[in-house]
Every structure is written in structure tokens, then in C-alpha cells.
PDB file of C-alpha atoms in Angstrom:
ATOM      1  CA  MET A 323     -55.796   6.687  87.034  1.00  0.00           C
ATOM      2  CA  LYS A 324     -51.996   6.680  86.778  1.00  0.00           C
ATOM      3  CA  VAL A 325     -52.055   3.004  85.725  1.00  0.00           C
ATOM      4  CA  LEU A 326     -54.676   3.757  83.051  1.00  0.00           C
ATOM      5  CA  ILE A 327     -52.667   6.722  81.727  1.00  0.00           C
ATOM      6  CA  GLN A 328     -49.530   4.544  81.533  1.00  0.00           C
ATOM      7  CA  LYS A 329     -51.542   1.897  79.669  1.00  0.00           C
ATOM      8  CA  LYS A 330     -52.878   4.524  77.236  1.00  0.00           C
ATOM      9  CA  ASP A 331     -49.368   5.933  76.638  1.00  0.00           C
ATOM     10  CA  ALA A 332     -47.968   2.431  76.020  1.00  0.00           C
ATOM     11  CA  ILE A 333     -50.725   1.676  73.482  1.00  0.00           C
ATOM     12  CA  GLU A 334     -50.177   5.002  71.697  1.00  0.00           C
ATOM     13  CA  SER A 335     -46.436   4.367  71.614  1.00  0.00           C
ATOM     14  CA  GLU A 336     -46.925   0.937  70.016  1.00  0.00           C
ATOM     15  CA  ILE A 337     -49.432   2.343  67.491  1.00  0.00           C
ATOM     16  CA  LYS A 338     -46.755   4.905  66.526  1.00  0.00           C
ATOM     17  CA  GLU A 339     -44.166   2.116  66.130  1.00  0.00           C
ATOM     18  CA  MET A 340     -46.499   0.069  63.917  1.00  0.00           C
ATOM     19  CA  SER A 341     -47.400   3.178  61.884  1.00  0.00           C
ATOM     20  CA  ASP A 342     -43.681   3.805  61.358  1.00  0.00           C
ATOM     21  CA  VAL A 343     -43.361   0.233  60.031  1.00  0.00           C
ATOM     22  CA  LEU A 344     -46.137   0.907  57.501  1.00  0.00           C
ATOM     23  CA  GLU A 345     -44.545   4.235  56.554  1.00  0.00           C
ATOM     24  CA  SER A 346     -41.197   2.505  55.979  1.00  0.00           C
ATOM     25  CA  GLN A 347     -42.874   0.162  53.479  1.00  0.00           C
ATOM     26  CA  LYS A 348     -43.286   2.737  50.701  1.00  0.00           C
ATOM     27  CA  GLY A 349     -45.905   4.522  52.839  1.00  0.00           C
ATOM     28  CA  VAL A 350     -48.421   1.723  52.180  1.00  0.00           C
ATOM     29  CA  GLY A 351     -50.490   2.695  55.265  1.00  0.00           C
ATOM     30  CA  MET A 352     -53.587   0.818  56.412  1.00  0.00           C
ATOM     31  CA  LYS A 353     -55.265   0.637  52.989  1.00  0.00           C
ATOM     32  CA  GLY A 354     -52.541   0.663  50.346  1.00  0.00           C
ATOM     33  CA  PRO A 355     -52.581  -2.267  47.848  1.00  0.00           C
ATOM     34  CA  LEU A 356     -50.456  -5.338  48.593  1.00  0.00           C
ATOM     35  CA  VAL A 357     -50.593  -6.598  44.998  1.00  0.00           C
ATOM     36  CA  ASP A 358     -49.321  -5.048  41.778  1.00  0.00           C
ATOM     37  CA  ALA A 359     -51.338  -4.151  38.687  1.00  0.00           C
ATOM     38  CA  GLU A 360     -51.185  -7.783  37.505  1.00  0.00           C
ATOM     39  CA  GLY A 361     -52.459  -9.167  40.820  1.00  0.00           C
ATOM     40  CA  TYR A 362     -49.110 -10.514  42.080  1.00  0.00           C
ATOM     41  CA  PRO A 363     -47.801  -9.755  45.592  1.00  0.00           C
ATOM     42  CA  ARG A 364     -45.767  -6.566  45.507  1.00  0.00           C
ATOM     43  CA  ALA A 365     -42.021  -7.227  45.457  1.00  0.00           C
ATOM     44  CA  ASP A 366     -41.078  -3.753  46.709  1.00  0.00           C
ATOM     45  CA  ILE A 367     -42.532  -4.206  50.222  1.00  0.00           C
ATOM     46  CA  ASP A 368     -42.373  -6.758  53.039  1.00  0.00           C
ATOM     47  CA  ILE A 369     -45.971  -8.010  52.868  1.00  0.00           C
ATOM     48  CA  PHE A 370     -45.714 -10.034  56.106  1.00  0.00           C
ATOM     49  CA  SER A 371     -44.557  -6.953  58.059  1.00  0.00           C
ATOM     50  CA  VAL A 372     -47.333  -4.826  56.546  1.00  0.00           C
ATOM     51  CA  ARG A 373     -50.061  -7.377  57.364  1.00  0.00           C
ATOM     52  CA  HIS A 374     -48.712  -7.842  60.892  1.00  0.00           C
ATOM     53  CA  ALA A 375     -48.520  -4.064  61.506  1.00  0.00           C
ATOM     54  CA  ARG A 376     -52.042  -3.489  60.132  1.00  0.00           C
ATOM     55  CA  HIS A 377     -53.499  -6.264  62.300  1.00  0.00           C
ATOM     56  CA  ARG A 378     -51.650  -4.999  65.376  1.00  0.00           C
ATOM     57  CA  ILE A 379     -52.819  -1.407  64.819  1.00  0.00           C
ATOM     58  CA  ALA A 380     -56.441  -2.592  64.476  1.00  0.00           C
ATOM     59  CA  CYS A 381     -56.159  -4.498  67.785  1.00  0.00           C
ATOM     60  CA  LEU A 382     -54.410  -1.575  69.506  1.00  0.00           C
ATOM     61  CA  GLN A 383     -57.064   0.904  68.339  1.00  0.00           C
ATOM     62  CA  THR A 384     -59.726  -1.261  70.003  1.00  0.00           C
ATOM     63  CA  ASP A 385     -57.620  -1.416  73.175  1.00  0.00           C
ATOM     64  CA  HIS A 386     -57.157   2.366  73.017  1.00  0.00           C
ATOM     65  CA  THR A 387     -60.914   2.961  72.722  1.00  0.00           C
ATOM     66  CA  ASN A 388     -61.506   0.712  75.741  1.00  0.00           C
ATOM     67  CA  VAL A 389     -58.832   2.353  77.904  1.00  0.00           C
ATOM     68  CA  MET A 390     -60.130   5.853  76.999  1.00  0.00           C
ATOM     69  CA  LYS A 391     -63.581   4.741  78.156  1.00  0.00           C
ATOM     70  CA  GLU A 392     -62.055   3.470  81.434  1.00  0.00           C
ATOM     71  CA  ILE A 393     -60.217   6.792  81.873  1.00  0.00           C
ATOM     72  CA  GLU A 394     -63.450   8.712  81.285  1.00  0.00           C
ATOM     73  CA  GLU A 395     -65.292   6.561  83.853  1.00  0.00           C
ATOM     74  CA  GLU A 396     -62.435   6.977  86.346  1.00  0.00           C
ATOM     75  CA  LEU A 397     -62.502  10.754  85.854  1.00  0.00           C
ATOM     76  CA  HIS A 398     -66.246  10.743  86.623  1.00  0.00           C
ATOM     77  CA  ARG A 399     -65.525   8.762  89.816  1.00  0.00           C
ATOM     78  CA  ILE A 400     -62.741  11.155  90.844  1.00  0.00           C
ATOM     79  CA  HIS A 401     -64.914  14.225  90.203  1.00  0.00           C
ATOM     80  CA  LEU A 402     -67.748  12.666  92.196  1.00  0.00           C
ATOM     81  CA  GLN A 403     -65.394  11.942  95.130  1.00  0.00           C
ATOM     82  CA  VAL A 404     -64.081  15.530  95.052  1.00  0.00           C
ATOM     83  CA  ARG A 405     -67.625  16.924  95.045  1.00  0.00           C
ATOM     84  CA  GLN A 406     -68.610  14.658  97.926  1.00  0.00           C
ATOM     85  CA  GLN A 407     -65.506  15.667  99.914  1.00  0.00           C
ATOM     86  CA  ARG A 408     -66.446  19.308  99.438  1.00  0.00           C
ATOM     87  CA  GLY A 409     -69.926  18.492 100.689  1.00  0.00           C
ATOM     88  CA  HIS A 410     -71.703  19.261  97.409  1.00  0.00           C
ATOM     89  CA  GLU A 411     -74.298  16.936  95.951  1.00  0.00           C
ATOM     90  CA  GLU A 412     -75.510  16.752  92.385  1.00  0.00           C
ATOM     91  CA  MET A 413     -79.055  18.019  91.934  1.00  0.00           C
ATOM     92  CA  PRO A 414     -81.386  15.658  90.048  1.00  0.00           C
ATOM     93  CA  MET A 415     -82.625  17.114  86.763  1.00  0.00           C
ATOM     94  CA  GLU A 416     -85.378  15.879  84.468  1.00  0.00           C
ATOM     95  CA  VAL A 417     -83.060  15.401  81.480  1.00  0.00           C
ATOM     96  CA  SER A 418     -80.172  13.906  83.466  1.00  0.00           C
ATOM     97  CA  PRO A 419     -77.900  15.070  86.303  1.00  0.00           C
ATOM     98  CA  ALA A 420     -76.427  18.513  85.755  1.00  0.00           C
ATOM     99  CA  VAL A 421     -74.813  21.136  87.947  1.00  0.00           C
ATOM    100  CA  SER A 422     -77.100  23.215  90.156  1.00  0.00           C
ATOM    101  CA  PRO A 423     -77.202  26.987  89.547  1.00  0.00           C
ATOM    102  CA  SER A 424     -75.683  27.663  92.983  1.00  0.00           C
ATOM    103  CA  ASN A 425     -72.702  25.433  92.222  1.00  0.00           C
ATOM    104  CA  GLN A 426     -72.399  26.286  88.546  1.00  0.00           C
ATOM    105  CA  ALA A 427     -69.186  25.179  86.835  1.00  0.00           C
ATOM    106  CA  GLN A 428     -67.487  27.549  84.410  1.00  0.00           C
ATOM    107  CA  PRO A 429     -68.086  26.973  80.684  1.00  0.00           C
ATOM    108  CA  PHE A 430     -64.920  26.599  78.603  1.00  0.00           C
ATOM    109  CA  ALA A 431     -66.316  26.414  75.054  1.00  0.00           C
ATOM    110  CA  ARG A 432     -69.346  27.507  73.041  1.00  0.00           C
ATOM    111  CA  ILE A 433     -71.367  26.043  70.158  1.00  0.00           C
ATOM    112  CA  ASP A 434     -71.399  28.541  67.284  1.00  0.00           C
ATOM    113  CA  ARG A 435     -72.857  26.319  64.535  1.00  0.00           C
ATOM    114  CA  VAL A 436     -75.140  23.271  64.487  1.00  0.00           C
ATOM    115  CA  ASP A 437     -75.918  21.579  61.160  1.00  0.00           C
ATOM    116  CA  ALA A 438     -79.486  20.363  60.632  1.00  0.00           C
ATOM    117  CA  THR A 439     -79.963  16.556  60.930  1.00  0.00           C
ATOM    118  CA  SER A 440     -76.434  16.178  62.373  1.00  0.00           C
ATOM    119  CA  PRO A 441     -75.747  14.075  65.513  1.00  0.00           C
ATOM    120  CA  ALA A 442     -75.342  17.362  67.445  1.00  0.00           C
ATOM    121  CA  ALA A 443     -78.766  18.612  66.295  1.00  0.00           C
ATOM    122  CA  VAL A 444     -80.437  15.258  66.931  1.00  0.00           C
ATOM    123  CA  GLY A 445     -78.899  15.151  70.429  1.00  0.00           C
ATOM    124  CA  GLY A 446     -80.277  18.588  71.274  1.00  0.00           C
ATOM    125  CA  LEU A 447     -77.291  20.959  71.056  1.00  0.00           C
ATOM    126  CA  GLU A 448     -78.134  24.518  69.996  1.00  0.00           C
ATOM    127  CA  VAL A 449     -76.114  27.515  68.807  1.00  0.00           C
ATOM    128  CA  GLY A 450     -75.072  29.558  71.830  1.00  0.00           C
ATOM    129  CA  ASP A 451     -74.907  26.593  74.230  1.00  0.00           C
ATOM    130  CA  GLU A 452     -71.893  27.016  76.531  1.00  0.00           C
ATOM    131  CA  ILE A 453     -70.103  23.751  77.323  1.00  0.00           C
ATOM    132  CA  VAL A 454     -69.417  23.038  80.989  1.00  0.00           C
ATOM    133  CA  GLN A 455     -68.461  19.369  80.541  1.00  0.00           C
ATOM    134  CA  PHE A 456     -67.823  17.360  77.363  1.00  0.00           C
ATOM    135  CA  GLY A 457     -67.369  13.697  78.294  1.00  0.00           C
ATOM    136  CA  SER A 458     -64.228  13.670  80.428  1.00  0.00           C
ATOM    137  CA  VAL A 459     -63.259  17.277  79.520  1.00  0.00           C
ATOM    138  CA  SER A 460     -64.204  20.085  81.917  1.00  0.00           C
ATOM    139  CA  ALA A 461     -62.996  23.611  82.676  1.00  0.00           C
ATOM    140  CA  GLU A 462     -60.628  22.109  85.267  1.00  0.00           C
ATOM    141  CA  ASN A 463     -58.662  20.034  82.727  1.00  0.00           C
ATOM    142  CA  PHE A 464     -59.422  21.835  79.427  1.00  0.00           C
ATOM    143  CA  ARG A 465     -56.276  22.836  77.510  1.00  0.00           C
ATOM    144  CA  ASN A 466     -57.368  22.979  73.859  1.00  0.00           C
ATOM    145  CA  LEU A 467     -60.115  21.941  71.433  1.00  0.00           C
ATOM    146  CA  GLN A 468     -58.079  18.896  70.372  1.00  0.00           C
ATOM    147  CA  GLN A 469     -59.183  17.227  73.631  1.00  0.00           C
ATOM    148  CA  ILE A 470     -62.803  17.432  72.486  1.00  0.00           C
ATOM    149  CA  GLY A 471     -61.802  15.977  69.120  1.00  0.00           C
ATOM    150  CA  GLU A 472     -60.150  13.043  70.892  1.00  0.00           C
ATOM    151  CA  VAL A 473     -63.259  12.372  73.010  1.00  0.00           C
ATOM    152  CA  VAL A 474     -65.386  12.405  69.828  1.00  0.00           C
ATOM    153  CA  GLN A 475     -62.940  10.146  67.953  1.00  0.00           C
ATOM    154  CA  HIS A 476     -62.952   7.556  70.754  1.00  0.00           C
ATOM    155  CA  SER A 477     -66.739   7.695  71.218  1.00  0.00           C
ATOM    156  CA  VAL A 478     -68.017   7.104  67.664  1.00  0.00           C
ATOM    157  CA  GLY A 479     -71.224   5.087  67.970  1.00  0.00           C
ATOM    158  CA  ARG A 480     -71.409   5.631  71.744  1.00  0.00           C
ATOM    159  CA  PRO A 481     -73.154   8.467  73.594  1.00  0.00           C
ATOM    160  CA  ILE A 482     -71.149  11.331  75.082  1.00  0.00           C
ATOM    161  CA  ARG A 483     -72.651  13.114  78.095  1.00  0.00           C
ATOM    162  CA  ILE A 484     -72.427  16.884  77.634  1.00  0.00           C
ATOM    163  CA  GLN A 485     -73.366  19.503  80.211  1.00  0.00           C
ATOM    164  CA  VAL A 486     -74.172  22.959  78.863  1.00  0.00           C
ATOM    165  CA  LEU A 487     -75.491  26.298  80.019  1.00  0.00           C
ATOM    166  CA  ARG A 488     -78.400  27.483  77.876  1.00  0.00           C
ATOM    167  CA  ASN A 489     -79.661  30.971  78.764  1.00  0.00           C
ATOM    168  CA  ASN A 490     -77.678  30.573  82.023  1.00  0.00           C
ATOM    169  CA  GLN A 491     -79.641  27.407  82.881  1.00  0.00           C
ATOM    170  CA  PRO A 492     -77.767  24.082  83.303  1.00  0.00           C
ATOM    171  CA  LEU A 493     -78.819  21.305  80.931  1.00  0.00           C
ATOM    172  CA  ALA A 494     -77.393  17.847  80.232  1.00  0.00           C
ATOM    173  CA  VAL A 495     -77.655  16.273  76.778  1.00  0.00           C
ATOM    174  CA  SER A 496     -76.343  13.066  75.230  1.00  0.00           C
ATOM    175  CA  ILE A 497     -74.792  13.100  71.747  1.00  0.00           C
ATOM    176  CA  THR A 498     -73.779   9.972  69.808  1.00  0.00           C
ATOM    177  CA  PRO A 499     -71.087  10.946  67.259  1.00  0.00           C
ATOM    178  CA  GLY A 500     -70.913   9.071  63.983  1.00  0.00           C
ATOM    179  CA  PRO A 501     -71.172   9.299  60.199  1.00  0.00           C
ATOM    180  CA  TRP A 502     -74.046  11.320  58.756  1.00  0.00           C
ATOM    181  CA  SER A 503     -74.726  13.140  55.473  1.00  0.00           C
ATOM    182  CA  GLY A 504     -72.431  16.060  56.352  1.00  0.00           C
ATOM    183  CA  ARG A 505     -68.829  16.563  57.497  1.00  0.00           C
ATOM    184  CA  GLY A 506     -67.338  15.303  60.748  1.00  0.00           C
ATOM    185  CA  ASN A 507     -68.854  13.026  63.362  1.00  0.00           C
ATOM    186  CA  LEU A 508     -70.732  15.738  65.294  1.00  0.00           C
ATOM    187  CA  GLY A 509     -71.968  18.269  62.753  1.00  0.00           C
ATOM    188  CA  CYS A 510     -71.324  21.352  64.857  1.00  0.00           C
ATOM    189  CA  ASN A 511     -68.590  23.904  65.437  1.00  0.00           C
ATOM    190  CA  ILE A 512     -67.119  24.464  68.891  1.00  0.00           C
ATOM    191  CA  ILE A 513     -65.010  27.461  69.862  1.00  0.00           C
ATOM    192  CA  ALA A 514     -63.017  27.987  73.048  1.00  0.00           C
ATOM    193  CA  ILE A 515     -64.177  30.691  75.440  1.00  0.00           C
ATOM    194  CA  LYS A 516     -61.299  33.044  76.219  1.00  0.00           C
ATOM    195  CA  ARG A 517     -61.045  33.937  79.909  1.00  0.00           C
TER     196      ARG A 517
END
């Protein structure tokens, strides 16, 4: 896990460096035009540096997505090992594995809005669901809602396993974030539960 975290930090550091290069070129960013109004290459920026930085950022973003997936899988393995060391076993559920009522994890966030036809609604989330696990985020490592945003951002087009308590009953659902007719990639609002 330490190696994966170092890899993630190194990728994020290089993305920041490349973003600084783009910012230094008149703030051209990832999509700014490289030609002037007459169709000639812009003379006020270093086009080679911009193209190189854009290409590198695109490659690094793919690497970042992959390493985040590895981190999530490693976290699942670590949590499984910890549970096994404590002598607890996951109870099989019809939907998918979820925590048993006797070994119920603490929820750390709650769904307070679900938009119709959104990925959240299609995946089965409902208003009032209390989140016990959101991908790699659980009550044990939850610090702020930005963590959930990062999981969503790195999982667009891929399912996220979410464990919730609904009417005090554990339930596991799978949500695939992505573009839809409304705002955001999930189409729901999540609020932290204050302890």
C-alpha cells in the first residue's frame, strides 16, 4: 500500500508540474486554442511545450485512474485480512456481500437527495440511505466528503460498490457514475453524519 501511495503522489506531483507549464503559457490549459484568429500557430506561447504537457497530463490521468483502482483493491484486501484476523466473516447476501447486523459498521454519510433517472437512482440508492462504505472510503478512514468526490471522479464508467443501511438493514448496491441528463456524475446529494 505504501508503494502504491508513493506512486499516486508522484503522479499527482507530475500532473501539477505539467499543469503549471500550461498555466505559464497564457493559461492555455488543456483546451485553449493553439492557433490565432487567422489559423496561424500562436506566437505568444511555446506550442511544443503546450502539446507535450497536454499529452503527458492525459497519460498521467490514465495512470492515476489505474493506481487509484489498485489502491481501492488493496484496501479491500487489507480490510478482509483485518476482519479475518478478528475472526469475523462476511455474511453472504442476495444482492452482494454486506455487513451482518451483529457486526454492523458505523455509517459516516447519508443520502438526502436522489434525482430521478440519475446513476444513483438507477443503481438503487434512496433518500435516507446511510453510507457504511463507498468504494474504498469507510468510517475508519473517512475525513471529508471530498474523498467520495475523488472516488467518483476516478470511477466514471466503472461500478462503485456501496454498502448502506436502509431502515437499519445492511444492503450493498453498485453505482456506475457517468454523464446523464442532470448535474454531476452521480445525481444525488451526500451529507456527512456528525458524530
